[in-house]
PDB file of C-alpha atoms in Angstrom:
ATOM      1  CA  UNK A   1      95.851 177.557 166.904  1.00 87.00           C
ATOM      2  CA  UNK A   2      99.458 176.876 165.948  1.00 96.00           C
ATOM      3  CA  UNK A   3     100.075 174.638 162.921  1.00 98.00           C
ATOM      4  CA  UNK A   4     102.996 172.198 163.100  1.00 98.00           C
ATOM      5  CA  UNK A   5     104.686 171.029 159.918  1.00 98.00           C
ATOM      6  CA  UNK A   6     106.642 167.784 159.874  1.00 98.00           C
ATOM      7  CA  UNK A   7     109.323 168.066 157.216  1.00 98.00           C
ATOM      8  CA  UNK A   8     111.235 165.471 155.150  1.00 95.00           C
ATOM      9  CA  UNK A   9     114.947 164.791 154.937  1.00 93.00           C
ATOM     10  CA  UNK A  10     116.548 164.590 158.379  1.00 95.00           C
ATOM     11  CA  UNK A  11     119.553 162.746 156.943  1.00 93.00           C
ATOM     12  CA  UNK A  12     118.940 163.468 153.279  1.00 90.00           C
ATOM     13  CA  UNK A  13     118.875 167.290 153.367  1.00 93.00           C
ATOM     14  CA  UNK A  14     121.109 168.205 156.291  1.00 93.00           C
ATOM     15  CA  UNK A  15     123.021 170.865 154.303  1.00 93.00           C
ATOM     16  CA  UNK A  16     119.773 172.457 153.166  1.00 94.00           C
ATOM     17  CA  UNK A  17     118.287 172.602 156.661  1.00 96.00           C
ATOM     18  CA  UNK A  18     121.499 174.008 158.091  1.00 95.00           C
ATOM     19  CA  UNK A  19     120.881 177.069 155.926  1.00 95.00           C
ATOM     20  CA  UNK A  20     117.088 177.159 156.030  1.00 96.00           C
ATOM     21  CA  UNK A  21     116.776 176.850 159.806  1.00 97.00           C
ATOM     22  CA  UNK A  22     119.233 179.681 160.308  1.00 96.00           C
ATOM     23  CA  UNK A  23     117.138 181.834 157.964  1.00 97.00           C
ATOM     24  CA  UNK A  24     113.929 180.762 159.710  1.00 97.00           C
ATOM     25  CA  UNK A  25     115.329 181.966 163.039  1.00 97.00           C
ATOM     26  CA  UNK A  26     117.004 185.161 161.812  1.00 96.00           C
ATOM     27  CA  UNK A  27     114.048 186.308 159.718  1.00 97.00           C
ATOM     28  CA  UNK A  28     111.022 184.883 161.440  1.00 97.00           C
ATOM     29  CA  UNK A  29     109.060 187.798 159.955  1.00 98.00           C
ATOM     30  CA  UNK A  30     109.361 186.150 156.520  1.00 98.00           C
ATOM     31  CA  UNK A  31     107.194 183.249 157.669  1.00 98.00           C
ATOM     32  CA  UNK A  32     103.625 182.899 158.902  1.00 98.00           C
ATOM     33  CA  UNK A  33     103.481 183.409 162.655  1.00 96.00           C
ATOM     34  CA  UNK A  34     100.818 180.706 163.007  1.00 97.00           C
ATOM     35  CA  UNK A  35     103.133 177.874 161.940  1.00 97.00           C
ATOM     36  CA  UNK A  36     106.133 176.095 163.417  1.00 98.00           C
ATOM     37  CA  UNK A  37     108.368 173.165 162.491  1.00 98.00           C
ATOM     38  CA  UNK A  38     107.105 170.241 164.564  1.00 98.00           C
ATOM     39  CA  UNK A  39     109.765 167.772 163.453  1.00 98.00           C
ATOM     40  CA  UNK A  40     112.116 166.737 160.678  1.00 97.00           C
ATOM     41  CA  UNK A  41     112.081 163.064 159.740  1.00 95.00           C
ATOM     42  CA  UNK A  42     114.235 160.637 157.776  1.00 93.00           C
ATOM     43  CA  UNK A  43     116.674 157.734 157.884  1.00 91.00           C
ATOM     44  CA  UNK A  44     120.198 157.032 156.622  1.00 89.00           C
ATOM     45  CA  UNK A  45     120.774 154.941 153.533  1.00 81.00           C
ATOM     46  CA  UNK A  46     122.199 151.943 155.398  1.00 81.00           C
ATOM     47  CA  UNK A  47     119.283 151.465 157.787  1.00 85.00           C
ATOM     48  CA  UNK A  48     117.463 148.135 157.467  1.00 90.00           C
ATOM     49  CA  UNK A  49     114.592 149.323 159.655  1.00 91.00           C
ATOM     50  CA  UNK A  50     113.956 152.075 157.130  1.00 83.00           C
ATOM     51  CA  UNK A  51     110.938 152.140 154.854  1.00 72.00           C
ATOM     52  CA  UNK A  52     108.555 154.386 152.962  1.00 56.00           C
ATOM     53  CA  UNK A  53     111.278 155.583 150.621  1.00 56.00           C
ATOM     54  CA  UNK A  54     114.691 154.116 149.838  1.00 54.00           C
ATOM     55  CA  UNK A  55     117.008 156.132 152.065  1.00 54.00           C
ATOM     56  CA  UNK A  56     120.175 157.707 150.756  1.00 62.00           C
ATOM     57  CA  UNK A  57     121.176 160.151 153.479  1.00 68.00           C
ATOM     58  CA  UNK A  58     124.716 159.730 154.752  1.00 77.00           C
ATOM     59  CA  UNK A  59     125.184 162.692 157.105  1.00 86.00           C
ATOM     60  CA  UNK A  60     126.923 162.021 160.418  1.00 91.00           C
ATOM     61  CA  UNK A  61     124.163 161.497 163.037  1.00 94.00           C
ATOM     62  CA  UNK A  62     126.119 163.588 165.546  1.00 95.00           C
ATOM     63  CA  UNK A  63     125.880 166.577 163.178  1.00 95.00           C
ATOM     64  CA  UNK A  64     122.156 166.045 162.774  1.00 96.00           C
ATOM     65  CA  UNK A  65     121.583 165.869 166.507  1.00 96.00           C
ATOM     66  CA  UNK A  66     123.616 169.022 167.015  1.00 96.00           C
ATOM     67  CA  UNK A  67     121.542 170.889 164.416  1.00 97.00           C
ATOM     68  CA  UNK A  68     118.209 169.751 165.844  1.00 97.00           C
ATOM     69  CA  UNK A  69     119.274 170.665 169.387  1.00 96.00           C
ATOM     70  CA  UNK A  70     120.448 174.095 168.255  1.00 96.00           C
ATOM     71  CA  UNK A  71     117.001 174.919 166.897  1.00 97.00           C
ATOM     72  CA  UNK A  72     114.926 172.935 169.386  1.00 96.00           C
ATOM     73  CA  UNK A  73     113.327 170.676 166.781  1.00 97.00           C
ATOM     74  CA  UNK A  74     112.209 167.085 167.279  1.00 97.00           C
ATOM     75  CA  UNK A  75     114.105 164.558 165.154  1.00 97.00           C
ATOM     76  CA  UNK A  76     112.136 161.572 163.896  1.00 97.00           C
ATOM     77  CA  UNK A  77     113.753 158.359 162.760  1.00 96.00           C
ATOM     78  CA  UNK A  78     111.771 156.813 159.909  1.00 94.00           C
ATOM     79  CA  UNK A  79     111.720 153.120 160.793  1.00 94.00           C
ATOM     80  CA  UNK A  80     108.668 152.141 158.745  1.00 90.00           C
ATOM     81  CA  UNK A  81     109.900 148.853 157.283  1.00 91.00           C
ATOM     82  CA  UNK A  82     106.853 146.562 157.113  1.00 90.00           C
ATOM     83  CA  UNK A  83     108.697 143.250 156.679  1.00 88.00           C
ATOM     84  CA  UNK A  84     110.927 143.046 159.739  1.00 92.00           C
ATOM     85  CA  UNK A  85     111.515 139.715 161.439  1.00 92.00           C
ATOM     86  CA  UNK A  86     112.766 138.982 164.938  1.00 96.00           C
ATOM     87  CA  UNK A  87     116.364 138.536 163.792  1.00 94.00           C
ATOM     88  CA  UNK A  88     116.392 142.091 162.449  1.00 92.00           C
ATOM     89  CA  UNK A  89     115.772 143.636 165.870  1.00 96.00           C
ATOM     90  CA  UNK A  90     119.392 143.197 166.914  1.00 95.00           C
ATOM     91  CA  UNK A  91     120.766 145.215 163.987  1.00 94.00           C
ATOM     92  CA  UNK A  92     123.721 147.176 165.360  1.00 94.00           C
ATOM     93  CA  UNK A  93     123.383 150.199 163.082  1.00 93.00           C
ATOM     94  CA  UNK A  94     119.722 150.837 163.897  1.00 95.00           C
ATOM     95  CA  UNK A  95     120.177 150.247 167.616  1.00 97.00           C
ATOM     96  CA  UNK A  96     123.123 152.621 167.735  1.00 96.00           C
ATOM     97  CA  UNK A  97     120.966 155.319 166.126  1.00 96.00           C
ATOM     98  CA  UNK A  98     118.292 154.760 168.767  1.00 97.00           C
ATOM     99  CA  UNK A  99     120.853 154.955 171.560  1.00 96.00           C
ATOM    100  CA  UNK A 100     122.253 158.188 170.183  1.00 95.00           C
ATOM    101  CA  UNK A 101     118.951 159.951 169.514  1.00 96.00           C
ATOM    102  CA  UNK A 102     117.491 158.866 172.849  1.00 95.00           C
ATOM    103  CA  UNK A 103     120.579 160.098 174.699  1.00 92.00           C
ATOM    104  CA  UNK A 104     120.311 163.559 173.135  1.00 84.00           C
ATOM    105  CA  UNK A 105     116.627 164.063 173.799  1.00 78.00           C
ATOM    106  CA  UNK A 106     116.488 167.694 174.978  1.00 85.00           C
ATOM    107  CA  UNK A 107     113.523 168.041 172.660  1.00 91.00           C
ATOM    108  CA  UNK A 108     111.739 164.699 172.654  1.00 96.00           C
ATOM    109  CA  UNK A 109     112.597 162.709 169.544  1.00 97.00           C
ATOM    110  CA  UNK A 110     110.278 160.286 167.789  1.00 97.00           C
ATOM    111  CA  UNK A 111     110.166 157.199 165.610  1.00 97.00           C
ATOM    112  CA  UNK A 112     107.836 156.688 162.639  1.00 96.00           C
ATOM    113  CA  UNK A 113     106.924 153.030 162.646  1.00 96.00           C
ATOM    114  CA  UNK A 114     104.971 150.367 160.766  1.00 93.00           C
ATOM    115  CA  UNK A 115     105.882 147.032 162.352  1.00 94.00           C
ATOM    116  CA  UNK A 116     104.218 146.107 165.642  1.00 96.00           C
ATOM    117  CA  UNK A 117     107.114 143.726 166.248  1.00 97.00           C
ATOM    118  CA  UNK A 118     109.536 146.641 166.131  1.00 97.00           C
ATOM    119  CA  UNK A 119     107.185 148.822 168.172  1.00 98.00           C
ATOM    120  CA  UNK A 120     107.109 146.369 171.073  1.00 97.00           C
ATOM    121  CA  UNK A 121     110.899 146.044 170.977  1.00 97.00           C
ATOM    122  CA  UNK A 122     111.484 149.805 170.936  1.00 98.00           C
ATOM    123  CA  UNK A 123     108.999 150.521 173.719  1.00 97.00           C
ATOM    124  CA  UNK A 124     111.036 148.331 176.057  1.00 96.00           C
ATOM    125  CA  UNK A 125     114.540 149.079 174.792  1.00 97.00           C
ATOM    126  CA  UNK A 126     114.218 152.844 174.185  1.00 97.00           C
ATOM    127  CA  UNK A 127     111.366 154.301 176.255  1.00 95.00           C
ATOM    128  CA  UNK A 128     112.520 157.882 175.643  1.00 95.00           C
ATOM    129  CA  UNK A 129     110.911 158.124 172.198  1.00 97.00           C
ATOM    130  CA  UNK A 130     107.379 158.920 171.111  1.00 97.00           C
ATOM    131  CA  UNK A 131     105.904 156.917 168.226  1.00 98.00           C
ATOM    132  CA  UNK A 132     104.128 157.845 165.009  1.00 98.00           C
ATOM    133  CA  UNK A 133     101.974 155.360 163.100  1.00 97.00           C
ATOM    134  CA  UNK A 134     103.205 155.379 159.510  1.00 95.00           C
ATOM    135  CA  UNK A 135     101.094 156.086 156.449  1.00 91.00           C
ATOM    136  CA  UNK A 136     102.820 153.047 154.893  1.00 90.00           C
ATOM    137  CA  UNK A 137     100.153 150.946 156.624  1.00 92.00           C
ATOM    138  CA  UNK A 138      97.813 152.197 153.875  1.00 88.00           C
ATOM    139  CA  UNK A 139      94.774 152.372 156.150  1.00 90.00           C
ATOM    140  CA  UNK A 140      92.017 153.501 153.793  1.00 91.00           C
ATOM    141  CA  UNK A 141      88.973 152.421 155.838  1.00 93.00           C
ATOM    142  CA  UNK A 142      87.988 155.180 158.246  1.00 96.00           C
ATOM    143  CA  UNK A 143      86.895 152.792 161.015  1.00 96.00           C
ATOM    144  CA  UNK A 144      90.337 151.168 161.008  1.00 96.00           C
ATOM    145  CA  UNK A 145      91.923 154.604 161.045  1.00 97.00           C
ATOM    146  CA  UNK A 146      89.903 155.368 164.189  1.00 97.00           C
ATOM    147  CA  UNK A 147      91.162 152.146 165.732  1.00 97.00           C
ATOM    148  CA  UNK A 148      94.712 153.325 165.070  1.00 97.00           C
ATOM    149  CA  UNK A 149      93.994 156.719 166.637  1.00 98.00           C
ATOM    150  CA  UNK A 150      92.742 154.972 169.756  1.00 97.00           C
ATOM    151  CA  UNK A 151      95.990 153.069 170.281  1.00 97.00           C
ATOM    152  CA  UNK A 152      97.808 154.523 173.292  1.00 96.00           C
ATOM    153  CA  UNK A 153     101.228 153.680 171.825  1.00 97.00           C
ATOM    154  CA  UNK A 154     100.989 156.395 169.170  1.00 98.00           C
ATOM    155  CA  UNK A 155     101.232 160.127 169.721  1.00 98.00           C
ATOM    156  CA  UNK A 156     100.451 160.752 166.054  1.00 98.00           C
ATOM    157  CA  UNK A 157      98.856 158.759 163.256  1.00 98.00           C
ATOM    158  CA  UNK A 158      99.416 159.599 159.577  1.00 97.00           C
ATOM    159  CA  UNK A 159      96.366 158.465 157.588  1.00 96.00           C
ATOM    160  CA  UNK A 160      96.429 157.393 153.984  1.00 94.00           C
ATOM    161  CA  UNK A 161      96.072 160.553 151.892  1.00 93.00           C
ATOM    162  CA  UNK A 162      92.761 159.297 150.507  1.00 93.00           C
ATOM    163  CA  UNK A 163      91.158 159.989 153.876  1.00 97.00           C
ATOM    164  CA  UNK A 164      92.213 163.648 153.815  1.00 97.00           C
ATOM    165  CA  UNK A 165      88.915 164.970 152.501  1.00 97.00           C
ATOM    166  CA  UNK A 166      86.544 162.835 154.550  1.00 97.00           C
ATOM    167  CA  UNK A 167      85.493 166.030 156.281  1.00 97.00           C
ATOM    168  CA  UNK A 168      82.291 164.831 157.913  1.00 97.00           C
ATOM    169  CA  UNK A 169      83.971 161.837 159.530  1.00 97.00           C
ATOM    170  CA  UNK A 170      87.135 163.754 160.423  1.00 98.00           C
ATOM    171  CA  UNK A 171      85.206 166.568 162.066  1.00 97.00           C
ATOM    172  CA  UNK A 172      83.264 164.042 164.130  1.00 98.00           C
ATOM    173  CA  UNK A 173      86.454 162.852 165.857  1.00 98.00           C
ATOM    174  CA  UNK A 174      86.876 163.912 169.460  1.00 97.00           C
ATOM    175  CA  UNK A 175      89.486 166.517 170.433  1.00 97.00           C
ATOM    176  CA  UNK A 176      92.048 163.963 171.612  1.00 97.00           C
ATOM    177  CA  UNK A 177      91.794 162.062 168.339  1.00 98.00           C
ATOM    178  CA  UNK A 178      92.102 165.239 166.279  1.00 98.00           C
ATOM    179  CA  UNK A 179      95.340 166.170 168.032  1.00 97.00           C
ATOM    180  CA  UNK A 180      96.815 162.819 166.956  1.00 98.00           C
ATOM    181  CA  UNK A 181      95.984 163.164 163.259  1.00 98.00           C
ATOM    182  CA  UNK A 182      98.937 164.149 161.090  1.00 98.00           C
ATOM    183  CA  UNK A 183      97.773 164.761 157.528  1.00 98.00           C
ATOM    184  CA  UNK A 184     100.015 163.993 154.544  1.00 96.00           C
ATOM    185  CA  UNK A 185      99.540 167.160 152.489  1.00 96.00           C
ATOM    186  CA  UNK A 186     101.333 166.849 149.170  1.00 93.00           C
ATOM    187  CA  UNK A 187     101.117 163.242 148.000  1.00 86.00           C
ATOM    188  CA  UNK A 188     101.437 162.906 144.235  1.00 75.00           C
ATOM    189  CA  UNK A 189     100.544 159.201 144.056  1.00 71.00           C
ATOM    190  CA  UNK A 190      97.613 158.258 141.826  1.00 58.00           C
ATOM    191  CA  UNK A 191      94.483 158.706 143.940  1.00 61.00           C
ATOM    192  CA  UNK A 192      92.963 155.470 142.588  1.00 57.00           C
ATOM    193  CA  UNK A 193      96.112 153.399 143.150  1.00 59.00           C
ATOM    194  CA  UNK A 194      95.316 149.816 144.159  1.00 51.00           C
ATOM    195  CA  UNK A 195      98.956 148.760 144.583  1.00 56.00           C
ATOM    196  CA  UNK A 196     100.311 151.246 147.118  1.00 67.00           C
ATOM    197  CA  UNK A 197     100.961 148.656 149.809  1.00 63.00           C
ATOM    198  CA  UNK A 198     103.064 146.524 147.450  1.00 67.00           C
ATOM    199  CA  UNK A 199     105.073 149.622 146.511  1.00 65.00           C
ATOM    200  CA  UNK A 200     105.983 150.172 150.162  1.00 70.00           C
ATOM    201  CA  UNK A 201     106.777 146.483 150.618  1.00 65.00           C
ATOM    202  CA  UNK A 202     109.215 146.688 147.714  1.00 71.00           C
ATOM    203  CA  UNK A 203     111.044 149.509 149.506  1.00 65.00           C
ATOM    204  CA  UNK A 204     111.099 147.425 152.695  1.00 70.00           C
ATOM    205  CA  UNK A 205     112.689 144.503 150.859  1.00 64.00           C
ATOM    206  CA  UNK A 206     115.374 146.760 149.408  1.00 67.00           C
ATOM    207  CA  UNK A 207     116.109 148.232 152.840  1.00 68.00           C
ATOM    208  CA  UNK A 208     116.652 144.686 154.115  1.00 66.00           C
ATOM    209  CA  UNK A 209     119.154 144.101 151.319  1.00 65.00           C
ATOM    210  CA  UNK A 210     116.977 141.701 149.348  1.00 54.00           C
ATOM    211  CA  UNK A 211     117.687 141.459 145.647  1.00 61.00           C
ATOM    212  CA  UNK A 212     114.433 142.356 143.945  1.00 57.00           C
ATOM    213  CA  UNK A 213     113.191 144.191 140.900  1.00 61.00           C
ATOM    214  CA  UNK A 214     111.875 147.715 141.182  1.00 61.00           C
ATOM    215  CA  UNK A 215     108.168 148.038 141.811  1.00 44.00           C
ATOM    216  CA  UNK A 216     106.296 148.864 138.610  1.00 49.00           C
ATOM    217  CA  UNK A 217     103.984 151.781 139.324  1.00 52.00           C
ATOM    218  CA  UNK A 218     100.435 151.247 138.066  1.00 50.00           C
ATOM    219  CA  UNK A 219      99.684 154.957 137.724  1.00 49.00           C
ATOM    220  CA  UNK A 220      98.856 156.074 134.169  1.00 54.00           C
ATOM    221  CA  UNK A 221     101.250 159.009 134.717  1.00 61.00           C
ATOM    222  CA  UNK A 222     104.063 157.047 136.366  1.00 55.00           C
ATOM    223  CA  UNK A 223     106.652 158.206 133.842  1.00 61.00           C
ATOM    224  CA  UNK A 224     106.391 161.853 134.879  1.00 64.00           C
ATOM    225  CA  UNK A 225     107.867 161.529 138.356  1.00 71.00           C
ATOM    226  CA  UNK A 226     106.974 163.882 141.205  1.00 74.00           C
ATOM    227  CA  UNK A 227     105.743 167.330 140.231  1.00 84.00           C
ATOM    228  CA  UNK A 228     104.336 169.689 142.824  1.00 88.00           C
ATOM    229  CA  UNK A 229     102.000 171.154 140.195  1.00 88.00           C
ATOM    230  CA  UNK A 230     100.526 167.678 139.682  1.00 88.00           C
ATOM    231  CA  UNK A 231     100.301 167.023 143.414  1.00 88.00           C
ATOM    232  CA  UNK A 232      98.194 170.174 143.728  1.00 92.00           C
ATOM    233  CA  UNK A 233      95.631 168.605 141.391  1.00 90.00           C
ATOM    234  CA  UNK A 234      95.425 165.405 143.411  1.00 90.00           C
ATOM    235  CA  UNK A 235      91.992 164.968 145.080  1.00 93.00           C
ATOM    236  CA  UNK A 236      93.793 164.328 148.372  1.00 95.00           C
ATOM    237  CA  UNK A 237      95.976 167.459 148.220  1.00 96.00           C
ATOM    238  CA  UNK A 238      95.754 169.774 151.218  1.00 97.00           C
ATOM    239  CA  UNK A 239      96.366 173.366 150.203  1.00 97.00           C
ATOM    240  CA  UNK A 240      97.469 176.248 152.380  1.00 97.00           C
ATOM    241  CA  UNK A 241      93.937 177.612 152.099  1.00 97.00           C
ATOM    242  CA  UNK A 242      92.514 174.229 153.201  1.00 98.00           C
ATOM    243  CA  UNK A 243      94.718 174.228 156.293  1.00 98.00           C
ATOM    244  CA  UNK A 244      93.641 177.700 157.342  1.00 97.00           C
ATOM    245  CA  UNK A 245      89.941 177.489 156.506  1.00 97.00           C
ATOM    246  CA  UNK A 246      88.967 173.823 156.825  1.00 97.00           C
ATOM    247  CA  UNK A 247      91.348 171.956 159.116  1.00 98.00           C
ATOM    248  CA  UNK A 248      92.492 174.436 161.762  1.00 98.00           C
ATOM    249  CA  UNK A 249      88.952 175.664 162.589  1.00 97.00           C
ATOM    250  CA  UNK A 250      88.008 172.029 163.282  1.00 97.00           C
ATOM    251  CA  UNK A 251      90.929 171.499 165.659  1.00 97.00           C
ATOM    252  CA  UNK A 252      93.579 169.846 163.448  1.00 98.00           C
ATOM    253  CA  UNK A 253      97.125 171.145 163.791  1.00 98.00           C
ATOM    254  CA  UNK A 254      99.632 168.600 162.417  1.00 98.00           C
ATOM    255  CA  UNK A 255     100.607 168.359 158.757  1.00 98.00           C
ATOM    256  CA  UNK A 256     103.266 166.228 157.121  1.00 97.00           C
ATOM    257  CA  UNK A 257     105.171 167.218 153.978  1.00 96.00           C
ATOM    258  CA  UNK A 258     106.554 164.346 151.926  1.00 92.00           C
ATOM    259  CA  UNK A 259     109.699 164.545 149.808  1.00 86.00           C
ATOM    260  CA  UNK A 260     112.599 162.466 151.166  1.00 80.00           C
ATOM    261  CA  UNK A 261     113.384 161.112 147.692  1.00 74.00           C
ATOM    262  CA  UNK A 262     113.253 164.523 146.006  1.00 82.00           C
ATOM    263  CA  UNK A 263     115.905 167.221 145.672  1.00 83.00           C
ATOM    264  CA  UNK A 264     116.358 170.102 148.064  1.00 88.00           C
ATOM    265  CA  UNK A 265     115.148 172.563 145.406  1.00 89.00           C
ATOM    266  CA  UNK A 266     111.664 171.050 145.482  1.00 91.00           C
ATOM    267  CA  UNK A 267     111.760 170.892 149.293  1.00 94.00           C
ATOM    268  CA  UNK A 268     112.357 174.628 149.223  1.00 95.00           C
ATOM    269  CA  UNK A 269     109.269 175.069 147.029  1.00 95.00           C
ATOM    270  CA  UNK A 270     107.182 173.214 149.615  1.00 96.00           C
ATOM    271  CA  UNK A 271     108.448 175.496 152.378  1.00 97.00           C
ATOM    272  CA  UNK A 272     107.833 178.580 150.285  1.00 97.00           C
ATOM    273  CA  UNK A 273     104.271 177.480 149.605  1.00 97.00           C
ATOM    274  CA  UNK A 274     103.266 176.270 153.070  1.00 98.00           C
ATOM    275  CA  UNK A 275     105.287 178.481 155.413  1.00 98.00           C
ATOM    276  CA  UNK A 276     106.425 181.680 153.690  1.00 98.00           C
ATOM    277  CA  UNK A 277     104.477 184.919 153.480  1.00 98.00           C
ATOM    278  CA  UNK A 278     103.798 185.800 149.854  1.00 97.00           C
ATOM    279  CA  UNK A 279     105.651 189.117 150.003  1.00 98.00           C
ATOM    280  CA  UNK A 280     108.823 187.397 151.240  1.00 98.00           C
ATOM    281  CA  UNK A 281     108.970 184.390 148.916  1.00 97.00           C
ATOM    282  CA  UNK A 282     111.599 186.027 146.705  1.00 96.00           C
ATOM    283  CA  UNK A 283     113.673 186.995 149.738  1.00 95.00           C
ATOM    284  CA  UNK A 284     113.742 183.416 151.011  1.00 96.00           C
ATOM    285  CA  UNK A 285     114.418 181.963 147.569  1.00 94.00           C
ATOM    286  CA  UNK A 286     117.326 184.373 147.021  1.00 92.00           C
ATOM    287  CA  UNK A 287     118.838 183.689 150.444  1.00 91.00           C
ATOM    288  CA  UNK A 288     118.859 179.957 149.741  1.00 92.00           C
ATOM    289  CA  UNK A 289     119.791 179.995 146.051  1.00 87.00           C
ATOM    290  CA  UNK A 290     122.620 182.465 146.475  1.00 81.00           C
ATOM    291  CA  UNK A 291     124.293 180.521 149.284  1.00 68.00           C
ATOM    292  CA  UNK A 292     127.474 179.245 147.676  1.00 51.00           C
ATOM    293  CA  UNK A 293     127.779 176.285 150.077  1.00 63.00           C
ATOM    294  CA  UNK A 294     124.560 174.601 148.936  1.00 60.00           C
ATOM    295  CA  UNK A 295     124.040 172.403 145.903  1.00 62.00           C
ATOM    296  CA  UNK A 296     120.265 172.530 145.433  1.00 59.00           C
ATOM    297  CA  UNK A 297     120.188 170.110 142.562  1.00 53.00           C
TER     298      UNK A 297
END
């Protein structure tokens, strides 16, 4: 079974992907033959429908579309703002992005979404997209997760990372449900966090332009920031070994890598870990690091 990775930074890491995707095509032998790039997701910094993370990408959407079409990769707009109201649906910037990405839909493009209000609007206005239920919904009860999987509107559903290891319940899903599950692999958030929903709401307010204080993280290690080494210790972390030995044999094939707010150097480390054959890790790292056009940090 082929594994599909859904990668962060459609707008944020355009320069990085321009180099990495070329390498991925030219030296496919460097990478595991059982994995592919299912999509790249993100949103520009001036997008009020955005959510999940505060966007900062400013690449020209035409350039992004051209790159995704060149490599046949689905582009996903991250429109996971949870606090949208009816008056926000007419936003010119967000609608123009939808028009553009629907027009250039050689490979079907998608939208990651939280708000049902926005979902109903987009289904009518832009029927060319597929939809992904966002992990920002923070669905931690498995029965409610199943309800989300059973919604016809969504092609994929990203569960809260705390459901990742509910193996008995996950394996009991039917085949159609399993094909819709898209696991968030590398979350570094405190596993016992009780305030995750409020954190996402704070991002939504900022995307709408509201003046508000930063969310204060309740994690005991909040001052450390994201570290992949810490994420690997998280009880919800999905390792490369887990994917191959636990998830794929049970019929799961979609895995999401987070990291839109991180630098391209750490994105590279994710791709080295999840996609690159051990004997070629140095080759890939050198190809990327020695490219004079790329500022990794």
